[in-house]
Short mmCIF file of C-alpha atoms in Angstrom, two decimals:
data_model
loop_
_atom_site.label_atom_id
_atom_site.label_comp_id
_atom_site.label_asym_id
_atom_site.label_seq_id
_atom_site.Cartn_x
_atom_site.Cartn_y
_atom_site.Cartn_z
CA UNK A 1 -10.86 6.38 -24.83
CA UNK A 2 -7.62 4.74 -24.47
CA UNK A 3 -7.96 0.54 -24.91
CA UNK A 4 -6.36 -1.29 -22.13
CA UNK A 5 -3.46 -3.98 -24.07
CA UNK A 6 -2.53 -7.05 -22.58
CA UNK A 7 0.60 -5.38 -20.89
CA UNK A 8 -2.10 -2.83 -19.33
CA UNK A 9 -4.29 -6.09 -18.01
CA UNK A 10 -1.22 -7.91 -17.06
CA UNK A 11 0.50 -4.71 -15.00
CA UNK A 12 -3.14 -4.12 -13.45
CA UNK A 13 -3.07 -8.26 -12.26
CA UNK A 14 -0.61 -7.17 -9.78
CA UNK A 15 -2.18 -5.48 -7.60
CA UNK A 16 -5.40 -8.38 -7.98
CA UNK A 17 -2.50 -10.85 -7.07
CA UNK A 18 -0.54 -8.95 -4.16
CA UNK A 19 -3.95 -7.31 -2.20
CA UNK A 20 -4.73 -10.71 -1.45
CA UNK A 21 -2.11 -10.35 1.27
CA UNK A 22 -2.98 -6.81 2.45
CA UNK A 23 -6.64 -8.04 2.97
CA UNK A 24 -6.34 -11.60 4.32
CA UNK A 25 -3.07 -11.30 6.47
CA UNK A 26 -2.60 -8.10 6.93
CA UNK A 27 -5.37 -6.62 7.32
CA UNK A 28 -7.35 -9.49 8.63
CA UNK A 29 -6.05 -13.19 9.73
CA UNK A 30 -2.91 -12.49 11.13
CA UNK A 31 -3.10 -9.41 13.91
CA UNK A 32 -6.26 -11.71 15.91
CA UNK A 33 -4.52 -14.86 14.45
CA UNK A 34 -1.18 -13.40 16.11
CA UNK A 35 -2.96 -12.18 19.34
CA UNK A 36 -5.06 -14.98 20.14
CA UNK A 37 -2.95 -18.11 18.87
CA UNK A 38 0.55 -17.42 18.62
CA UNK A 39 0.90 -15.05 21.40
CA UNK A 40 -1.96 -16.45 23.49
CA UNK A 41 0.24 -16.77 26.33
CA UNK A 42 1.77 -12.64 26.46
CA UNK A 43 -0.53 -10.42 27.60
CA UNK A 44 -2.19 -7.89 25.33
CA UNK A 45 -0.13 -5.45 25.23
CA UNK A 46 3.22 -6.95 24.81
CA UNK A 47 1.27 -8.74 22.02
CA UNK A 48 0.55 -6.00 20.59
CA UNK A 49 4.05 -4.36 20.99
CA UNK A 50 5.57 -7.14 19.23
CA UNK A 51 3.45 -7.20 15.92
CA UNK A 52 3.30 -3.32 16.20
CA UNK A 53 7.47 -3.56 15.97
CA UNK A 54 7.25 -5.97 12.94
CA UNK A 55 5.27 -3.68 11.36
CA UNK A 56 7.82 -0.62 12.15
CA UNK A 57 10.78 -2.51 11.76
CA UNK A 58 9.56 -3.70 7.97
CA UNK A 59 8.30 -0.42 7.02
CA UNK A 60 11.74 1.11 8.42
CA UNK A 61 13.98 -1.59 6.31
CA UNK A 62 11.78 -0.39 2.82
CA UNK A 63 12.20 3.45 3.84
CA UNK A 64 16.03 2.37 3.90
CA UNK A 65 16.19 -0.24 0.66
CA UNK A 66 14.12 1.23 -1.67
CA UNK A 67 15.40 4.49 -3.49
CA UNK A 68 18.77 2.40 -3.70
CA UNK A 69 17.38 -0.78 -5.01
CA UNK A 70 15.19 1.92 -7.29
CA UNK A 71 18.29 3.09 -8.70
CA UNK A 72 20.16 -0.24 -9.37
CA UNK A 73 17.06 -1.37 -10.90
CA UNK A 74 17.02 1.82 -13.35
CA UNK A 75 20.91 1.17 -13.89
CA UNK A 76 19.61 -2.63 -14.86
CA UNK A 77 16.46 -2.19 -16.44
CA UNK A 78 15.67 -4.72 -13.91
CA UNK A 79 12.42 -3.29 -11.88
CA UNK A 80 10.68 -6.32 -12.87
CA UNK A 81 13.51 -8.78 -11.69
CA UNK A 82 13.40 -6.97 -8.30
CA UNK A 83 9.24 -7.14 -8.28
CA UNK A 84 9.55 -10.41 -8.86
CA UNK A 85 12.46 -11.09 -6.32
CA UNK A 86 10.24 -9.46 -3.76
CA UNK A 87 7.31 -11.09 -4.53
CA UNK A 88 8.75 -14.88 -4.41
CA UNK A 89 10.22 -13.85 -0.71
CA UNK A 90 7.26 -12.65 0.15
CA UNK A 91 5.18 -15.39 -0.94
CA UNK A 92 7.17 -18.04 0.54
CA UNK A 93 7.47 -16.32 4.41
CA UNK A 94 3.29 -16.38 3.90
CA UNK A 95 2.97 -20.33 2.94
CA UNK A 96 5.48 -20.94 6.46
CA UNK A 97 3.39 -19.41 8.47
CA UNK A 98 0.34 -21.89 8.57
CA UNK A 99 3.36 -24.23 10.20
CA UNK A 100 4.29 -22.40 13.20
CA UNK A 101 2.63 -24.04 16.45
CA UNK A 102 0.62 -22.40 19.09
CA UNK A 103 2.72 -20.37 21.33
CA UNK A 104 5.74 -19.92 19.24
CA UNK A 105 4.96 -15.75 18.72
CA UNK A 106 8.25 -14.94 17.90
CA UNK A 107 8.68 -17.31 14.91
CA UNK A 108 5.33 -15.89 13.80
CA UNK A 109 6.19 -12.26 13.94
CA UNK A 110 9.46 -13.25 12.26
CA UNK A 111 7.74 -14.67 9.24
CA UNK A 112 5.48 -12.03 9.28
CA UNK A 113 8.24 -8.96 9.42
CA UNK A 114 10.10 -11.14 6.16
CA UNK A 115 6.37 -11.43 4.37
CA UNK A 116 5.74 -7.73 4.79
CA UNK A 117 9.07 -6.78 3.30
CA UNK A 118 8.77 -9.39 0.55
CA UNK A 119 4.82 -7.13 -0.21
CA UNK A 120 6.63 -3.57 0.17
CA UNK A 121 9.89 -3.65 -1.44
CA UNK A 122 7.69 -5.14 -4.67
CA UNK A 123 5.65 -1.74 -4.87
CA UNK A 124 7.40 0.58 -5.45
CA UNK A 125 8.65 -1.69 -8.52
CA UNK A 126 5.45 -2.00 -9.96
CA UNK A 127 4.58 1.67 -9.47
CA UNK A 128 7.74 2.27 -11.88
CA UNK A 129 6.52 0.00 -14.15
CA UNK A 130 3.21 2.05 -15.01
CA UNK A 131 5.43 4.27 -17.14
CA UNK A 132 6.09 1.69 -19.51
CA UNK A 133 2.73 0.62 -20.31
CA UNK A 134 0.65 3.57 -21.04
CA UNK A 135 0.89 6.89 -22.59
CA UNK A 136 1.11 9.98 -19.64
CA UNK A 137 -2.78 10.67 -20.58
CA UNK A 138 -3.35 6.92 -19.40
CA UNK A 139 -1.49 6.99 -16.75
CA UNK A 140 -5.17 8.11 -14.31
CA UNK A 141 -7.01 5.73 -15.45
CA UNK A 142 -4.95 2.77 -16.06
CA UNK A 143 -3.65 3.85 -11.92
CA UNK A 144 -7.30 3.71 -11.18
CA UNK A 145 -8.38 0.12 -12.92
CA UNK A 146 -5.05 -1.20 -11.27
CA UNK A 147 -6.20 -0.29 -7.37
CA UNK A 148 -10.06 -1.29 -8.46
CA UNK A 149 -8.87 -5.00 -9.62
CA UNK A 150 -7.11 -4.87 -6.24
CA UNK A 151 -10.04 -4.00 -3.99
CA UNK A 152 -11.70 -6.91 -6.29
CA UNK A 153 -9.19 -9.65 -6.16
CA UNK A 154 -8.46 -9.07 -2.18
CA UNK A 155 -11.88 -8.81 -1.32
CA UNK A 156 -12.88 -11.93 -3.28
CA UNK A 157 -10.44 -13.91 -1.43
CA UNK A 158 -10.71 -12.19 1.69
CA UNK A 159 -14.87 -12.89 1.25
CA UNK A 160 -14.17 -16.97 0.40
CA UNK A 161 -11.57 -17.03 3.56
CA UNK A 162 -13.96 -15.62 5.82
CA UNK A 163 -16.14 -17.83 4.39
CA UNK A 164 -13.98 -21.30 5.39
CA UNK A 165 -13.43 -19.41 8.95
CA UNK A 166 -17.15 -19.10 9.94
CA UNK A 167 -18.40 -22.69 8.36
CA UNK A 168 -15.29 -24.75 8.51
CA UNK A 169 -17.35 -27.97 8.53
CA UNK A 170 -18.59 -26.50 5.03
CA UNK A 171 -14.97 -27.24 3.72
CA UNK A 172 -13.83 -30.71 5.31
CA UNK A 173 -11.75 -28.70 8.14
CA UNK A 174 -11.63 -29.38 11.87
CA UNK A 175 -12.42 -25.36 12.89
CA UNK A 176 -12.01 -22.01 11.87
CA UNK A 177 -8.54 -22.03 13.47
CA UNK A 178 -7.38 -24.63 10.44
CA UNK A 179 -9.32 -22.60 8.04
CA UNK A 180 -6.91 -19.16 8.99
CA UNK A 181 -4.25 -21.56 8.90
CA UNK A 182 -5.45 -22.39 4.92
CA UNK A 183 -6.00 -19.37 4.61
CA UNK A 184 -2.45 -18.41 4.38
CA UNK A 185 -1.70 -20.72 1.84
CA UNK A 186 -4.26 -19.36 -0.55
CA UNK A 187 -3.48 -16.19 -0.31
CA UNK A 188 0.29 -17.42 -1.12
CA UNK A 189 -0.93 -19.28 -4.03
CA UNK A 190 -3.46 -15.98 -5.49
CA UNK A 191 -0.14 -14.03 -5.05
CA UNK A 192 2.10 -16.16 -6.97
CA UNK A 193 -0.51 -17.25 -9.68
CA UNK A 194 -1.88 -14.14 -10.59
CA UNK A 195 1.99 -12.33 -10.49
CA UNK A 196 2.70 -14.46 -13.83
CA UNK A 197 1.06 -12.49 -16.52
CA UNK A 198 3.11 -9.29 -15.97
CA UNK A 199 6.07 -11.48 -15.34
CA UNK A 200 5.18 -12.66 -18.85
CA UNK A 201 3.91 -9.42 -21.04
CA UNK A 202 4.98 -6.57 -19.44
CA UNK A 203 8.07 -4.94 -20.65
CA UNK A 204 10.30 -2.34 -19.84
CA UNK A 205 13.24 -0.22 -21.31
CA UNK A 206 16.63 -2.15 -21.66
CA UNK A 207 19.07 -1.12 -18.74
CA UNK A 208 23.20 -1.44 -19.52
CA UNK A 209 25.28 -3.84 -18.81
CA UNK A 210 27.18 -3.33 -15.99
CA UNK A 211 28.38 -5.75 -12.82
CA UNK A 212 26.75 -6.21 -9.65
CA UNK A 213 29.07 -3.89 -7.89
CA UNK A 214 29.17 -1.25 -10.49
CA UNK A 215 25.92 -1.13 -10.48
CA UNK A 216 25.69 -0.85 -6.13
CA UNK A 217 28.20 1.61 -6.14
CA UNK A 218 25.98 3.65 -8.91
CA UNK A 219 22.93 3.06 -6.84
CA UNK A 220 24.45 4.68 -3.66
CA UNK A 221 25.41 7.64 -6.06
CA UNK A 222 21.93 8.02 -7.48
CA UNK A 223 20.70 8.07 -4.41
CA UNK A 224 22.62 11.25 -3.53
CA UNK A 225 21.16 12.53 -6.94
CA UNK A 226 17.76 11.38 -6.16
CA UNK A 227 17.28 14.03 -3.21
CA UNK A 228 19.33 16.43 -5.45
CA UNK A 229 16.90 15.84 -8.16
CA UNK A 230 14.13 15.88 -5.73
CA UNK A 231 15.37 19.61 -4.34
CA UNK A 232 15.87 20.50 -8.14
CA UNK A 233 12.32 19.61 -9.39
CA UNK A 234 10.41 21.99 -7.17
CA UNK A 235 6.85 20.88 -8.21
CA UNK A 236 7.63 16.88 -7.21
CA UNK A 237 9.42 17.78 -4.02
CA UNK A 238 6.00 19.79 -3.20
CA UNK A 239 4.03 16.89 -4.22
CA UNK A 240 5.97 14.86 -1.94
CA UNK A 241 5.54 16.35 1.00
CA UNK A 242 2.05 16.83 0.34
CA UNK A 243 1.47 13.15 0.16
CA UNK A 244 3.74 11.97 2.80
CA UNK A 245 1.39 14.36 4.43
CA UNK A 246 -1.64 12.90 3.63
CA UNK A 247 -1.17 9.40 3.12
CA UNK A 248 0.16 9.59 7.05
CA UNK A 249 -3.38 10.35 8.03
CA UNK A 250 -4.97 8.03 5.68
CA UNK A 251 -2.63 5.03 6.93
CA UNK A 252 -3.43 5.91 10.44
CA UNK A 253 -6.95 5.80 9.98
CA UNK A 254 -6.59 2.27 8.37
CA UNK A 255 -4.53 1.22 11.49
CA UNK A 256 -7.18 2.90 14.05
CA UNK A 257 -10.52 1.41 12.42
CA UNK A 258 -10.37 -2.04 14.23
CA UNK A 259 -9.53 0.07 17.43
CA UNK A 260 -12.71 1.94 17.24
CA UNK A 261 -14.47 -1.00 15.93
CA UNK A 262 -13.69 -2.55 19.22
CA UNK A 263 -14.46 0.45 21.42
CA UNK A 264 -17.78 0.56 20.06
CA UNK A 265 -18.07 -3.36 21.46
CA UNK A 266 -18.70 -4.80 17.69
CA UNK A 267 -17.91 -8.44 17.27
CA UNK A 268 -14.63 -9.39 15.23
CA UNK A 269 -17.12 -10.84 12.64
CA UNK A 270 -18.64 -7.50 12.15
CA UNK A 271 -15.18 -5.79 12.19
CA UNK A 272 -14.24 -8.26 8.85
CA UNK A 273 -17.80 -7.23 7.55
CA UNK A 274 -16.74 -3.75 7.60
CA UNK A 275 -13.08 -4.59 5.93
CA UNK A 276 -15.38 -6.87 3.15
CA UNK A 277 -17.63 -3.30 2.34
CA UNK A 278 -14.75 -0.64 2.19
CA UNK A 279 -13.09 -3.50 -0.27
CA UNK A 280 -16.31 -3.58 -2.70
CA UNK A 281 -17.03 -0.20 -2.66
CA UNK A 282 -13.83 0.54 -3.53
CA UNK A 283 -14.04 -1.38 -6.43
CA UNK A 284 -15.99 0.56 -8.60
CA UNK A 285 -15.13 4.23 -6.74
CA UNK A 286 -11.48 3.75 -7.83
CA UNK A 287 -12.41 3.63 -11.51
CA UNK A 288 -14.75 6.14 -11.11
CA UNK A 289 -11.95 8.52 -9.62
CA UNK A 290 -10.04 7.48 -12.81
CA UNK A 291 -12.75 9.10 -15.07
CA UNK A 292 -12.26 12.25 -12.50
CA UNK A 293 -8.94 11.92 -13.27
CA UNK A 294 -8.90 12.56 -16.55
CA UNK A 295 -12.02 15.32 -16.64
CA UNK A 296 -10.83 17.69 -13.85
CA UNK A 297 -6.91 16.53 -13.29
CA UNK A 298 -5.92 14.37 -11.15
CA UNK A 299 -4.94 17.17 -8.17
CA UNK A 300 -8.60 18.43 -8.29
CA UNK A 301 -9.74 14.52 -7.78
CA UNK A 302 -7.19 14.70 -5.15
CA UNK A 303 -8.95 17.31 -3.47
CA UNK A 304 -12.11 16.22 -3.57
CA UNK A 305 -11.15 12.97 -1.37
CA UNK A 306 -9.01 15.02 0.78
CA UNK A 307 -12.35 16.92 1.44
CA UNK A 308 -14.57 13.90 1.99
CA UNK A 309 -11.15 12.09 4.33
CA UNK A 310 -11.89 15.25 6.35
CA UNK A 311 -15.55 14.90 7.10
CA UNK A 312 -14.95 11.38 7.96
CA UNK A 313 -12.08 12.34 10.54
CA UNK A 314 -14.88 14.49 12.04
CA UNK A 315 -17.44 11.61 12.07
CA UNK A 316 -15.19 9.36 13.93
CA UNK A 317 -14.91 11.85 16.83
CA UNK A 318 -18.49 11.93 17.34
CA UNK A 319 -19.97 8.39 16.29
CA UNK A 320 -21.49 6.85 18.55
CA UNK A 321 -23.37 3.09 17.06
CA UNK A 322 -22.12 0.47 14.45
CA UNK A 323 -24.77 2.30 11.82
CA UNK A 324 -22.05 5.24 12.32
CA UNK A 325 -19.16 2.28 11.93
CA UNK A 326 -20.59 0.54 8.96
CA UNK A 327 -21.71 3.76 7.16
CA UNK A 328 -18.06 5.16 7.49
CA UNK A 329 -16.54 1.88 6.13
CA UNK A 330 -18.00 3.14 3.17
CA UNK A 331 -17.58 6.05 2.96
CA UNK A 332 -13.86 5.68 3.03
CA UNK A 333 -14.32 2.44 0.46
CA UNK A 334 -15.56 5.33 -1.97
CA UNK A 335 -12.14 7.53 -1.64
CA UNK A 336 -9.61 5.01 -0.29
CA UNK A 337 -8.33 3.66 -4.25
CA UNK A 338 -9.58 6.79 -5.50
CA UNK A 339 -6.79 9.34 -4.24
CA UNK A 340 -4.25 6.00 -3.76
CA UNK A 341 -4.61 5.77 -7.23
CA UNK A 342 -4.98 9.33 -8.57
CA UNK A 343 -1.47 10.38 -5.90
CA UNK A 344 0.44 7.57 -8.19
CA UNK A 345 -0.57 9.14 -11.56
CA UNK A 346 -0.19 12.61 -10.57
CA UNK A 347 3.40 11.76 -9.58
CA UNK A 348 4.17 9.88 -12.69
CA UNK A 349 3.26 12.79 -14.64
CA UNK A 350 6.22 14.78 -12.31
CA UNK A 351 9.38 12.53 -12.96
CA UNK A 352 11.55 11.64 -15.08
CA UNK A 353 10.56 8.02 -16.79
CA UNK A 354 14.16 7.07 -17.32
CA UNK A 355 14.37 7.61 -13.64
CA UNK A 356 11.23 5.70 -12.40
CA UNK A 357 12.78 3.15 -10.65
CA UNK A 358 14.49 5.96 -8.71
CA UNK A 359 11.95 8.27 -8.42
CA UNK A 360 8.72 5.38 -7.64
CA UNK A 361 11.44 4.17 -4.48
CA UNK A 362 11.53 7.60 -3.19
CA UNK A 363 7.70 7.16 -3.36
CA UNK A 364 7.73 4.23 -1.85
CA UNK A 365 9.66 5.51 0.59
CA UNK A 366 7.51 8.57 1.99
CA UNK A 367 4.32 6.11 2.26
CA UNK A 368 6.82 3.75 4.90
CA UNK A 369 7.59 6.54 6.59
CA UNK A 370 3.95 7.67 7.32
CA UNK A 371 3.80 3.74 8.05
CA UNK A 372 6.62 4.30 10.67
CA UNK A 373 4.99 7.85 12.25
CA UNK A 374 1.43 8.46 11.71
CA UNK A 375 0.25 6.16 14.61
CA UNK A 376 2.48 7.21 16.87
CA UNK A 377 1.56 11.07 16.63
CA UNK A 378 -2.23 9.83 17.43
CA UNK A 379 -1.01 7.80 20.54
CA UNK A 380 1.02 10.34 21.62
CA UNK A 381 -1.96 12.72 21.45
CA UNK A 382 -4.46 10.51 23.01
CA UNK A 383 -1.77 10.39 25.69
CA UNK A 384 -1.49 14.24 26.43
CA UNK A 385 -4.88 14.97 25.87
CA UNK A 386 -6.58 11.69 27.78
CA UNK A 387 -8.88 11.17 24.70
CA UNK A 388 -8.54 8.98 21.81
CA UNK A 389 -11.42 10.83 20.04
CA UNK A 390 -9.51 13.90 20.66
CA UNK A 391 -6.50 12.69 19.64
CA UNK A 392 -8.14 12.18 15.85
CA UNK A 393 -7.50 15.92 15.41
CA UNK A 394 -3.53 15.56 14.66
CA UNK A 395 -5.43 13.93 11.28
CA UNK A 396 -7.43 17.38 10.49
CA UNK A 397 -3.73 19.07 10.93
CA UNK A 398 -2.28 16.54 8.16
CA UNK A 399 -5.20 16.75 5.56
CA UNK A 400 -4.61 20.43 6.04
CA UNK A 401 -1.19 20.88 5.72
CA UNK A 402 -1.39 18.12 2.78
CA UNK A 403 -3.69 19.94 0.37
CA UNK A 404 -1.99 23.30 1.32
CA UNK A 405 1.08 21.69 0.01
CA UNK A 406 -0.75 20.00 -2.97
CA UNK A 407 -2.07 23.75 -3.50
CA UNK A 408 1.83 24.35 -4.41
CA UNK A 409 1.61 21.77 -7.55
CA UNK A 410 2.04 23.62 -10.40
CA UNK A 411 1.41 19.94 -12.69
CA UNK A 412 2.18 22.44 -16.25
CA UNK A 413 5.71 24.20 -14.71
CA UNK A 414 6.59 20.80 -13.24
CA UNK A 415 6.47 19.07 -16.63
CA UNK A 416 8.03 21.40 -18.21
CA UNK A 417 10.69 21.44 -15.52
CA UNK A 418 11.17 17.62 -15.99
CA UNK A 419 11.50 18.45 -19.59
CA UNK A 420 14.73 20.68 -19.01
CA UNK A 421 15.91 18.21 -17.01
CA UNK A 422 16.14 15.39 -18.71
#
């Protein structure tokens, strides 16, 4: 058994400190917050055109920023510089927002597009970062207890903010429109506090010492060499599609739960309820798929979630009550941070560490893009087809093709690849 150091604890903070915003604002507060505040005054469906283009437009600006900036920060030995560069944007756009007045959407979705690129570009730094404070056998677990203290952390918040919303009295505020608004200035100040421990004890390898512009013009050329090495290391560029694959279907279904929430006529109290179970089950299910991890491999713990993502897909198109609703929140709570967390070790164990930077933005990459095109193949579907239960079937199609492609990871030839090519 492999004892978690301080680095280990510190690295694994992040994700306690940074899921506060994925819970609370994005997640929760800010899409009814946006829709029934800021926007009040559009109607729905520009309302929901506008945040929907945030979202794509910030997803789109990672896809484009992040193997570069990877690369620079492998030229620096800088990923932790950039993390925390993100992370100080990001946290600052969140602590404006409780300021902008009723009515003034635009400013709101503005602050929102900057606070969602401030939370994205800093992942894919603190992916790389894993290879720096564990062995390659640690690398499942220590994956796994870093997405479990996230589901913890966010849902702990996420639990006391709901909280303040539904007995504002309870907490000296006017009405649960001031406690959202307070809301966004914890969650600013959970992010920045609990970022300071790996800012302080987490190291990484020395970079060289080159100048800014050296080290752009580098970046831009490892990022030709990045899809070169990509192409060259067979079993990673398999993985990759597999999980660009996959993860499009899972990030759909995280976009389309409120929908169906909604279509089943549950109040937005009960929708939260359901966000506050799939965050505590996950808690314990992503350390548990750790352990899996490490006794079967992490592809075969892959696989099994895959398998269990596919029943629920098939759920959804039949449920009919909120017992169905509530039941699949956790289900998916018990797989969610289990293959999240398992797809980030498997990967680590199918680059090059000197190149993790590189190689983690490239990652990062492929998860915006399913950001950027997983909800619009279901729309598009429900479209053609007249059925949004129907159109849940383009999400069968990706698991499929996803584990077929997984089925292509050779995880021995691909180290041993990675080996020659370092």
């Amino acid at each position: 058994m492999l004892k978690r150091s301080r680095s280990t604890w510190s690295w694994a903070l992040y994700d306690w400190a940074n899921s506060a915003f994925a819970t609370t604002v994005m997640a929760g507060f800010f899409p009814v917050f946006f829709k029934q505040y800021w926007a009040v005054d559009l109607p729905d469906e520009q309302s929901t055109f506008w945040l929907g283009l945030a979202n794509s437009l910030s997803s789109l600006l990672i896809v484009a920023l992040a193997p570069l900036l990877g690369a620079v920060a492998d030229c620096w030995g800088a990923r932790k510089k950039f993390l925390l560069t993100f992370t100080t944007f990001g946290v600052l756009m969140t602590a404006l927002m409780p300021w902008v007045g009723q009515g003034e959407w635009l400013l709101a979705a503005l602050l929102y597009f900057l606070a969602t690129v401030g939370f994205s570009g800093s992942l894919g730094f603190y992916d790389s970062l894993i290879v720096f404070i564990t062995r390659p056998e640690g690398y499942d677990r220590v994956s796994a207890f870093g997405f479990s203290l996230g589901y913890l952390g966010g849902g702990l918040l996420f639990a006391f903010n709901v909280w303040m919303t539904v007995q504002p009295e309870l907490f000296g505020l006017a009405d649960a429109s001031e406690a959202v608004r307070l809301s966004f200035i914890t969650v600013a100040l959970w992010w920045a506090l609990f970022t300071l421990p790996l800012s302080l004890f987490v190291k990484e390898r020395p970079g060289r010492h080159v100048t800014a512009l050296k080290a752009a013009r580098g970046g831009w050329r490892q990022l030709r060499e990045t899809f070169r090495h990509v192409r060259a290391l067979r079993m990673t560029f398999y993985f990759l599609l597999a999980y660009w694959l996959y993860i499009d279907a899972v990030d759909t279904i995280v976009r389309m739960a409120v929908d169906y929430g909604l279509a089943l006529g549950l109040a937005h109290e009960s929708l939260l309820m359901a966000l506050l179970i799939t965050q505590f089950v996950g808690v314990p299910a992503a350390l548990i798929f750790g352990r899996i991890g490490e006794r079967i491999g992490p592809k075969n713990g892959i696989y099994i979630a895959l398998a269990v993502y596919t029943g629920v897909v098939f759920w959804a198109m039949f449920m009919e009550t909120a017992g169905d609703f509530y039941a699949m929140a956790v289900t998916i709570g018990l797989v969610q941070g289990g293959l999240q967390s398992l797809s980030r070790s498997l990967y680590a164990r199918l680059i090059p560490p000197d190149k993790s930077g590189e190689f983690f933005g490239f990652f990062n990459m492929m998860s915006k893009f399913a950001a950027v095109f997983g909800p619009v193949m279901v729309g598009v579907t429900g479209v053609l087809t007249g059925s949004n239960r129907a159109s849940l079937a383009v999400l069968l199609v990706l698991f499929g093709a996803g584990a077929w492609f997984l089925s292509r990871v050779d995880v021995a030839a691909g180290r041993r690849a990675i080996s020659g090519h370092t």
